[in-house]
Tab-separated table of C-alpha atoms and ligand atoms in Angstrom:
chain	number	residue	atom	x	y	z
A	62	MET	CA	194.800	-42.959	77.605
A	63	LYS	CA	193.668	-46.502	78.429
A	64	ILE	CA	195.264	-48.006	81.517
A	65	LEU	CA	194.674	-51.550	82.667
A	66	ALA	CA	194.647	-52.421	86.365
A	67	ASN	CA	197.403	-54.954	85.756
A	68	ARG	CA	199.697	-56.098	82.942
A	69	MET	CA	201.293	-59.527	82.781
A	70	ASP	CA	202.744	-59.265	79.295
A	71	LEU	CA	205.340	-56.599	80.105
A	72	GLY	CA	207.292	-58.697	82.608
A	73	PHE	CA	207.588	-61.483	80.058
A	74	GLN	CA	208.648	-59.126	77.279
A	75	LYS	CA	211.375	-57.531	79.377
A	76	HIS	CA	213.276	-60.839	79.675
A	77	GLN	CA	211.678	-62.671	76.784
A	78	ALA	CA	214.818	-64.369	75.467
A	79	GLU	CA	215.580	-65.913	78.854
A	80	TYR	CA	212.031	-67.174	79.389
A	81	GLU	CA	211.976	-68.687	75.922
A	82	GLU	CA	215.330	-70.338	76.454
A	83	ALA	CA	214.135	-71.866	79.756
A	84	ALA	CA	210.897	-73.102	78.150
A	85	LEU	CA	212.753	-74.679	75.229
A	86	ARG	CA	215.233	-76.307	77.601
A	87	VAL	CA	212.354	-78.039	79.381
A	88	LEU	CA	210.529	-78.992	76.176
A	89	ARG	CA	213.685	-80.536	74.758
A	90	SER	CA	214.713	-82.286	77.972
A	91	GLY	CA	212.070	-85.006	77.746
A	92	TRP	CA	211.508	-84.733	81.542
A	93	TYR	CA	208.479	-82.747	82.747
A	94	ILE	CA	207.634	-83.595	86.350
A	95	LEU	CA	209.842	-83.874	89.476
A	96	GLY	CA	213.217	-83.249	87.897
A	97	ASN	CA	216.236	-81.025	88.120
A	98	GLU	CA	214.395	-77.783	87.340
A	99	LEU	CA	212.193	-78.207	90.406
A	100	LYS	CA	215.084	-79.284	92.624
A	101	THR	CA	217.194	-76.266	91.679
A	102	PHE	CA	214.231	-73.891	91.885
A	103	GLU	CA	213.518	-75.086	95.434
A	104	GLU	CA	217.155	-74.520	96.419
A	105	GLU	CA	217.232	-71.074	94.860
A	106	PHE	CA	213.928	-69.924	96.351
A	107	ALA	CA	214.927	-71.216	99.800
A	108	SER	CA	218.211	-69.353	99.537
A	109	TYR	CA	216.444	-66.154	98.395
A	110	ASN	CA	214.513	-66.208	101.652
A	111	GLU	CA	217.665	-66.685	103.737
A	112	PHE	CA	218.884	-63.274	102.655
A	113	GLY	CA	217.742	-60.079	104.320
A	114	SER	CA	218.283	-56.374	103.694
A	115	ASP	CA	221.303	-55.398	101.598
A	116	ASN	CA	221.387	-59.008	100.432
A	117	ARG	CA	223.070	-60.212	103.598
A	118	ARG	CA	222.591	-63.843	104.574
A	119	LEU	CA	220.875	-63.816	107.953
A	120	GLU	CA	222.700	-65.665	110.711
A	121	SER	CA	219.786	-65.785	113.053
A	122	PHE	CA	216.088	-65.605	112.435
A	123	ASP	CA	213.468	-64.208	114.758
A	124	CYS	CA	210.875	-66.966	114.623
A	125	THR	CA	208.573	-69.356	116.419
A	126	ALA	CA	209.790	-72.509	114.741
A	127	ASN	CA	211.893	-73.400	117.742
A	128	THR	CA	211.586	-77.149	117.516
A	129	ASP	CA	214.603	-78.570	119.337
A	130	ASP	CA	216.313	-80.191	116.369
A	131	CYS	CA	215.676	-77.429	113.852
A	132	ASP	CA	218.394	-75.003	112.716
A	133	THR	CA	216.454	-71.783	112.225
A	134	SER	CA	219.250	-70.131	110.241
A	135	LYS	CA	218.351	-72.332	107.261
A	136	VAL	CA	215.352	-72.285	104.953
A	137	TYR	CA	214.014	-75.229	102.906
A	138	CYS	CA	211.414	-75.213	100.160
A	139	ALA	CA	208.920	-77.592	98.548
A	140	GLY	CA	207.297	-76.607	95.257
A	141	LEU	CA	203.559	-77.258	94.926
A	142	ALA	CA	200.866	-76.828	92.299
A	143	SER	CA	199.251	-73.647	93.689
A	144	GLY	CA	199.083	-71.181	96.556
A	145	LEU	CA	195.935	-72.829	97.879
A	146	ASP	CA	197.769	-76.176	97.961
A	147	ALA	CA	200.641	-74.511	99.838
A	148	LEU	CA	198.135	-73.380	102.456
A	149	TRP	CA	196.083	-76.525	102.939
A	150	ILE	CA	198.957	-78.975	102.621
A	151	GLY	CA	201.177	-76.812	104.835
A	152	ILE	CA	198.444	-76.646	107.474
A	153	ARG	CA	197.743	-80.386	107.220
A	154	MET	CA	201.433	-81.255	107.648
A	155	LEU	CA	201.431	-79.178	110.847
A	156	GLY	CA	198.806	-81.589	112.180
A	157	ILE	CA	195.973	-79.060	112.286
A	158	GLY	CA	192.513	-80.547	111.743
A	159	ALA	CA	188.975	-81.028	113.048
A	160	GLY	CA	188.335	-79.358	116.386
A	161	ASP	CA	191.244	-76.926	116.003
A	162	GLU	CA	190.873	-73.164	115.662
A	163	VAL	CA	193.092	-70.973	113.504
A	164	ILE	CA	193.031	-67.196	113.954
A	165	VAL	CA	193.079	-65.269	110.660
A	166	GLN	CA	192.210	-61.749	109.531
A	167	GLY	CA	188.687	-61.298	108.186
A	168	ASN	CA	189.638	-59.189	105.166
A	169	THR	CA	191.804	-61.783	103.434
A	170	TYR	CA	191.368	-63.597	100.128
A	171	ILE	CA	189.145	-66.649	100.450
A	172	ALA	CA	192.023	-69.065	99.743
A	173	SER	CA	193.591	-68.304	103.153
A	174	VAL	CA	190.370	-69.465	104.800
A	175	MET	CA	189.952	-72.509	102.540
A	176	GLY	CA	193.440	-73.627	103.559
A	177	ILE	CA	192.034	-73.876	107.099
A	178	THR	CA	188.579	-75.314	106.400
A	179	MET	CA	189.804	-77.933	103.896
A	180	ASN	CA	191.477	-79.537	106.910
A	181	GLY	CA	188.273	-79.482	108.953
A	182	ALA	CA	189.624	-76.740	111.235
A	183	THR	CA	187.664	-73.606	112.129
A	184	PRO	CA	188.744	-70.118	111.083
A	185	ILE	CA	188.418	-67.530	113.858
A	186	PHE	CA	188.207	-64.174	112.163
A	187	VAL	CA	189.718	-61.023	113.615
A	188	GLU	CA	189.501	-57.493	112.284
A	189	PRO	CA	192.233	-55.753	110.266
A	190	ASP	CA	194.169	-52.743	111.579
A	191	GLU	CA	194.437	-49.378	109.793
A	192	ASN	CA	196.984	-50.905	107.369
A	193	SER	CA	194.660	-53.765	106.405
A	194	GLN	CA	196.889	-56.203	108.325
A	195	ILE	CA	195.770	-58.498	111.149
A	196	ASP	CA	194.873	-56.524	114.305
A	197	ILE	CA	197.504	-57.852	116.702
A	198	ASP	CA	195.635	-56.845	119.870
A	199	ALA	CA	192.628	-58.830	118.653
A	200	ILE	CA	194.720	-62.005	118.305
A	201	GLU	CA	195.236	-62.414	122.062
A	202	ARG	CA	191.564	-61.723	122.761
A	203	SER	CA	190.570	-64.525	120.374
A	204	ILE	CA	192.748	-67.289	121.828
A	205	THR	CA	190.795	-70.193	123.364
A	206	ASP	CA	191.876	-73.649	124.493
A	207	LYS	CA	191.124	-74.867	120.957
A	208	THR	CA	193.450	-72.381	119.259
A	209	LYS	CA	196.235	-74.193	117.429
A	210	ALA	CA	197.672	-71.526	115.167
A	211	VAL	CA	197.699	-67.960	113.957
A	212	MET	CA	197.709	-67.272	110.230
A	213	VAL	CA	199.191	-63.928	109.225
A	214	VAL	CA	198.369	-62.813	105.682
A	215	HIS	CA	200.801	-60.207	104.373
A	216	LEU	CA	197.968	-58.604	102.465
A	217	TYR	CA	198.764	-56.338	99.505
A	218	GLY	CA	202.491	-57.007	100.076
A	219	GLN	CA	202.513	-55.161	103.411
A	220	VAL	CA	204.067	-56.498	106.596
A	221	THR	CA	202.933	-55.985	110.167
A	222	ASP	CA	204.884	-56.178	113.447
A	223	MET	CA	206.153	-59.756	113.261
A	224	THR	CA	208.142	-59.404	116.496
A	225	ARG	CA	204.891	-59.022	118.434
A	226	ILE	CA	203.215	-61.870	116.527
A	227	VAL	CA	206.149	-64.213	117.198
A	228	ASP	CA	206.035	-63.261	120.904
A	229	ILE	CA	202.300	-63.992	121.143
A	230	CYS	CA	202.732	-67.377	119.422
A	231	LYS	CA	205.623	-68.304	121.710
A	232	LYS	CA	203.773	-67.168	124.831
A	233	HIS	CA	200.671	-69.230	124.023
A	234	GLY	CA	202.423	-72.174	122.332
A	235	LEU	CA	200.721	-71.514	118.983
A	236	LEU	CA	201.899	-72.489	115.541
A	237	LEU	CA	202.425	-69.642	113.073
A	238	ILE	CA	201.418	-69.861	109.413
A	239	GLU	CA	202.283	-67.048	107.001
A	240	ASP	CA	200.263	-66.530	103.826
A	241	CYS	CA	202.891	-64.849	101.636
A	242	ALA	CA	200.980	-65.146	98.355
A	243	GLN	CA	201.122	-61.357	97.931
A	244	ALA	CA	204.444	-60.687	99.608
A	245	HIS	CA	207.441	-62.428	97.981
A	246	GLY	CA	210.543	-60.688	99.320
A	247	ALA	CA	208.727	-58.432	101.802
A	248	MET	CA	210.579	-57.973	105.090
A	249	TRP	CA	210.111	-57.137	108.747
A	250	LYS	CA	213.287	-55.693	110.309
A	251	GLY	CA	215.311	-57.056	107.403
A	252	GLN	CA	213.959	-60.621	107.595
A	253	LYS	CA	211.876	-62.036	104.777
A	254	VAL	CA	208.257	-63.022	105.322
A	255	GLY	CA	207.595	-66.736	105.428
A	256	THR	CA	210.547	-67.315	107.772
A	257	PHE	CA	208.936	-66.161	111.041
A	258	GLY	CA	206.746	-69.157	111.695
A	259	ASN	CA	206.388	-72.871	111.103
A	260	VAL	CA	205.457	-72.535	107.447
A	261	GLY	CA	205.448	-69.791	104.815
A	262	CYS	CA	202.969	-70.347	101.973
A	263	PHE	CA	203.514	-68.806	98.544
A	264	SER	CA	201.500	-68.560	95.351
A	265	PHE	CA	203.114	-67.951	91.975
A	266	TYR	CA	199.819	-67.309	90.196
A	267	PRO	CA	200.638	-65.179	87.133
A	268	THR	CA	199.392	-61.878	88.620
A	269	LYS	CA	201.474	-62.175	91.809
A	270	ASN	CA	204.714	-60.228	92.170
A	271	MET	CA	206.597	-63.448	91.464
A	272	GLY	CA	204.318	-64.878	88.823
A	273	ALA	CA	204.658	-68.136	86.918
A	274	PHE	CA	203.053	-68.779	83.532
A	275	GLY	CA	200.312	-70.974	84.928
A	276	ASP	CA	199.463	-72.207	88.411
A	277	ALA	CA	202.278	-72.751	90.901
A	278	GLY	CA	203.001	-72.454	94.623
A	279	ALA	CA	205.486	-73.432	97.333
A	280	VAL	CA	206.009	-73.712	101.063
A	281	ILE	CA	209.147	-72.766	102.950
A	282	ALA	CA	210.158	-73.786	106.467
A	283	HIS	CA	213.195	-74.013	108.725
A	284	ASP	CA	212.515	-77.661	109.496
A	285	PRO	CA	213.883	-79.967	106.759
A	286	LYS	CA	211.810	-82.920	108.054
A	287	PHE	CA	208.625	-80.896	107.572
A	288	ILE	CA	209.646	-80.059	104.001
A	289	GLU	CA	210.384	-83.757	103.309
A	290	GLU	CA	206.896	-84.625	104.562
A	291	VAL	CA	205.371	-82.044	102.212
A	292	LYS	CA	207.384	-83.498	99.318
A	293	THR	CA	206.088	-86.978	100.114
A	294	TYR	CA	202.515	-85.725	100.498
A	295	ARG	CA	202.485	-83.791	97.203
A	296	ASN	CA	203.375	-86.966	95.296
A	297	TYR	CA	200.558	-89.280	96.451
A	298	GLY	CA	202.282	-89.754	99.782
A	299	SER	CA	205.028	-91.647	98.016
A	300	HIS	CA	208.600	-91.365	99.296
A	301	LYS	CA	209.824	-94.037	96.892
A	302	HIS	CA	208.300	-95.016	93.556
A	303	TYR	CA	205.112	-97.019	94.177
A	304	TYR	CA	205.605	-97.170	97.949
A	305	ASN	CA	203.062	-94.928	99.703
A	306	LYS	CA	203.560	-93.833	103.290
A	307	VAL	CA	200.416	-91.717	103.601
A	308	VAL	CA	197.298	-90.887	101.588
A	309	GLY	CA	198.563	-87.776	99.860
A	310	ALA	CA	197.674	-85.512	96.979
A	311	ASN	CA	198.912	-84.747	93.485
A	312	SER	CA	200.357	-81.275	93.858
A	313	ARG	CA	203.680	-81.170	92.061
A	314	LEU	CA	205.168	-77.960	90.693
A	315	ASP	CA	206.012	-78.969	87.123
A	316	GLU	CA	209.377	-78.578	85.420
A	317	MET	CA	208.121	-75.909	83.010
A	318	GLN	CA	206.866	-73.598	85.750
A	319	ALA	CA	209.960	-74.262	87.872
A	320	ALA	CA	212.291	-73.343	85.003
A	321	LEU	CA	210.338	-70.159	84.225
A	322	LEU	CA	210.190	-69.233	87.914
A	323	LYS	CA	213.988	-69.482	88.147
A	324	VAL	CA	214.178	-66.709	85.560
A	325	ARG	CA	211.593	-64.622	87.454
A	326	LEU	CA	213.470	-65.155	90.711
A	327	LYS	CA	216.676	-63.704	89.218
A	328	TYR	CA	214.830	-60.423	88.717
A	329	MET	CA	212.862	-60.283	91.956
A	330	ASP	CA	214.961	-57.486	93.472
A	331	GLU	CA	214.467	-55.439	90.308
A	332	ILE	CA	210.726	-56.207	90.294
A	333	THR	CA	210.378	-55.171	93.943
A	334	ASP	CA	212.448	-51.988	93.534
A	335	GLU	CA	210.289	-50.885	90.641
A	336	ARG	CA	207.058	-51.517	92.559
A	337	ARG	CA	208.428	-49.632	95.551
A	338	SER	CA	209.207	-46.582	93.455
A	339	LEU	CA	205.792	-46.681	91.772
A	340	ALA	CA	204.166	-46.842	95.212
A	341	SER	CA	206.248	-44.017	96.590
A	342	ARG	CA	205.372	-41.857	93.595
A	343	TYR	CA	201.671	-42.530	94.131
A	344	SER	CA	202.018	-41.717	97.822
A	345	GLN	CA	203.799	-38.438	97.147
A	346	LYS	CA	201.419	-37.248	94.460
A	347	ILE	CA	197.930	-38.474	95.279
A	348	ASP	CA	196.301	-35.588	97.090
A	349	ASN	CA	192.550	-35.709	97.509
A	350	PRO	CA	190.808	-35.447	100.891
A	351	GLN	CA	188.318	-38.132	99.791
A	352	ILE	CA	191.074	-40.696	99.300
A	353	ILE	CA	193.023	-42.476	102.028
A	354	ILE	CA	196.356	-43.726	100.741
A	355	PRO	CA	198.176	-46.796	102.125
A	356	LYS	CA	201.258	-46.417	104.324
A	357	GLU	CA	204.290	-48.641	104.698
A	358	VAL	CA	204.496	-49.871	108.305
A	359	ASP	CA	207.593	-48.650	110.222
A	360	ASN	CA	210.420	-51.238	110.210
A	361	SER	CA	208.833	-53.078	107.314
A	362	TYR	CA	209.776	-53.425	103.665
A	363	ALA	CA	206.587	-53.627	101.613
A	364	VAL	CA	206.600	-55.121	98.117
A	365	TRP	CA	203.323	-53.476	97.014
A	366	HIS	CA	201.491	-56.352	95.395
A	367	GLN	CA	198.611	-53.873	95.248
A	368	TYR	CA	198.372	-50.156	95.890
A	369	VAL	CA	195.059	-50.061	97.752
A	370	ILE	CA	193.340	-46.767	98.463
A	371	ARG	CA	190.173	-46.291	100.501
A	372	CYS	CA	187.309	-43.980	99.556
A	373	LYS	CA	183.819	-43.539	101.050
A	374	ASN	CA	182.498	-42.895	97.537
A	375	ARG	CA	184.310	-45.912	96.162
A	376	ASP	CA	181.634	-47.005	93.705
A	377	LYS	CA	181.335	-43.495	92.235
A	378	LEU	CA	185.104	-43.365	91.986
A	379	ILE	CA	185.106	-46.626	89.989
A	380	ASP	CA	182.553	-45.207	87.519
A	381	TYR	CA	184.602	-42.034	87.188
A	382	LEU	CA	187.801	-44.002	86.564
A	383	ASN	CA	186.015	-46.210	84.044
A	384	GLU	CA	184.976	-43.084	82.108
A	385	LYS	CA	188.635	-42.150	81.927
A	386	GLU	CA	189.512	-45.723	80.849
A	387	ILE	CA	191.462	-46.405	84.029
A	388	GLY	CA	191.104	-49.950	85.322
A	389	SER	CA	190.752	-50.738	89.017
A	390	ILE	CA	189.928	-53.829	91.092
A	391	ILE	CA	188.257	-54.390	94.471
A	392	HIS	CA	190.306	-56.676	96.725
A	393	TYR	CA	187.858	-57.968	97.954
A	394	PRO	CA	184.161	-57.040	97.595
A	395	VAL	CA	182.749	-59.797	99.861
A	396	PRO	CA	184.726	-60.861	102.942
A	397	PRO	CA	184.995	-64.636	103.545
A	398	HIS	CA	182.678	-64.618	106.599
A	399	LEU	CA	179.822	-63.322	104.376
A	400	GLN	CA	180.481	-65.621	101.416
A	401	GLU	CA	177.782	-68.117	100.532
A	402	ALA	CA	180.403	-70.857	100.756
A	403	TYR	CA	180.852	-70.089	104.452
A	404	ALA	CA	177.205	-69.696	105.395
A	405	TYR	CA	177.665	-72.853	107.505
A	406	LEU	CA	179.995	-70.966	109.840
A	407	GLY	CA	176.939	-68.918	110.860
A	408	HIS	CA	178.394	-65.415	110.703
A	409	GLU	CA	176.187	-62.368	110.224
A	410	GLU	CA	176.487	-59.028	108.521
A	411	GLY	CA	177.707	-56.455	111.030
A	412	GLU	CA	179.777	-58.970	112.993
A	413	TYR	CA	183.101	-57.656	111.673
A	414	PRO	CA	182.379	-53.974	111.012
A	415	ILE	CA	185.910	-52.927	110.036
A	416	THR	CA	186.327	-55.853	107.652
A	417	GLU	CA	182.956	-55.018	106.121
A	418	GLU	CA	183.713	-51.294	105.913
A	419	TYR	CA	186.968	-52.023	104.081
A	420	ALA	CA	185.125	-54.289	101.636
A	421	ASN	CA	182.973	-51.257	100.779
A	422	GLU	CA	185.830	-48.753	100.544
A	423	VAL	CA	188.979	-50.423	99.187
A	424	LEU	CA	190.134	-50.000	95.603
A	425	SER	CA	193.333	-51.222	93.967
A	426	ILE	CA	194.547	-48.724	91.403
A	427	PRO	CA	196.774	-49.622	88.412
A	428	MET	CA	200.141	-50.954	89.542
A	429	TYR	CA	202.366	-53.173	87.437
A	430	ASN	CA	205.965	-53.602	86.450
A	431	GLY	CA	206.586	-51.658	83.273
A	432	MET	CA	204.088	-48.892	84.113
A	433	THR	CA	205.366	-45.628	82.623
A	434	MET	CA	205.521	-42.288	84.433
A	435	GLU	CA	203.122	-40.872	81.862
A	436	GLU	CA	200.588	-43.597	82.655
A	437	GLN	CA	201.046	-43.066	86.352
A	438	ASP	CA	200.616	-39.295	86.051
A	439	TYR	CA	197.383	-39.829	84.140
A	440	VAL	CA	196.042	-41.939	87.033
A	441	ILE	CA	197.275	-39.433	89.636
A	442	ASP	CA	195.673	-36.460	87.844
A	443	ALA	CA	192.402	-38.335	87.527
A	444	LEU	CA	192.384	-39.222	91.229
A	445	ASN	CA	193.264	-35.674	92.274
A	446	ASN	CA	190.449	-34.253	90.129
A	447	PHE	CA	187.789	-36.620	91.470
B	51	PLP	C1	196.492	-65.653	95.383
B	51	PLP	C2	196.334	-65.907	96.819
B	51	PLP	C3	196.208	-67.197	97.341
B	51	PLP	C4	196.002	-68.415	96.487
B	51	PLP	O1	196.953	-68.673	95.528
B	51	PLP	P1	196.581	-69.564	94.235
B	51	PLP	O2	197.914	-69.826	93.636
B	51	PLP	O3	195.672	-68.754	93.384
B	51	PLP	O4	195.933	-70.818	94.727
B	51	PLP	C5	196.171	-67.355	98.714
B	51	PLP	N1	196.222	-66.305	99.544
B	51	PLP	C6	196.315	-65.046	99.084
B	51	PLP	C7	196.389	-63.928	100.067
B	51	PLP	C8	196.357	-64.797	97.713
B	51	PLP	O5	196.440	-63.537	97.271
C-alpha cells in the first residue's frame, strides 16, 4: 500500500460542490480584491475564535492584551496574503523593531524567526520542552532590558500552559505574539489560541489544518484599532483610496481565497475532530520501545497539525518506511539558528542541544483528513515491526 505523508485533494473532494460554487461566485462577481468575501470571512474567522469548548462564546478571555480601552471579550481579524506576512506585519504594528529582542523557541519553522528579523529585531532562542513547545522556565531566564515580546509557536497543533505564559508577560510588561499557523482551533483551558496575547498570526497555506487553495494568512487581536492599522498597512498604508498614511505593503487576502476559506471554516470542527481521532488511534496503537510518541498537554486541546514521533534511529526508520511506500517528513531538519540565512546571528552548533537533538530525531508520520483506518493500520504495523 502506498501512503503519502499528506493529502490535500481529499478535503476538497469531500465538499467539492461547495468549493466550486464559492469559486464560481467570485469569478462571476467581477470583484476580486478587498470586497465582501474578505469582509465576511474576517467576521466569521474572528467569531470562530471567540468560541471556546462546547461552542460556547467566551465572556472573558485570559490574556495579556490589557490595553485600557480594549474589550478583551471580542476578537477582530484582518486577512493577509500569507502566514509570514501575518507575523512580520503583526510584529511591526506592535512597534517592535531594531534593538528589540523577541524570545522564541529554537525548534520552530523559519517563518516565525523571519517575522522577527524582517523588522530588524533580534530573535532570542530558547529550547523546547518535552512536548516540543517553548520551555516556559527558559523564558524568564532569557529576559533582558531589551526584551519586548515573547512569541509562542503552537508547534504541530499542540498548546502549552498559556496561563503561565500570560502571567510571565504581564509580570515583565512584555507583548505576546502567538504563531498559530499550525494550530487553528487549538485551545488552552477552553480558549482558542491566538486570543491570549496582543496578536495571533495564522497561515492558511494549503497543507495547514485550515488550508486555502493558494497562499493566505490573517491576524486576530482583541484591539480593533490594531486591526484597523493592519488593514491600512496591508493596502499600501492607504486608509482611503489614494491617500496614504504610512509606507505599507501589498498583502491583501484576495476574494477567491476568502470565499474558499469560508467553506473550509464551516467544516473546521469536523476537520479537527477527525484529526484528533486519528491521533488518538496512533497513540493507542503505536508500540515500539524505539519510538517516542507525542502527548497532548493536560488542559489543552490539540488539533494535531502533525503527528510527530521521535526516534534515535530516525534516518534508518525513514529508509524502512520508504521501502514500505510510507511517506514521512522531517519538521524540521535544520533549526533556524543553524541556517545559513542566520549565520549573521553568530550561533554555533551545540548551543541549543535539545533543539538540535530534536532536529535529528523528529519524524512526522502520515496524517491527513480522509485517511482510512486501513491506511492507518498499515502505518501502525510498519512502525511496530521496525
Ligand atoms: C506555515 C508556517 C508559517 C508561515 O506561513 P506561510 O503562509 O507559509 O507564510 C509560519 N509559522 C509556522 C509555524 C508555520 O508552520
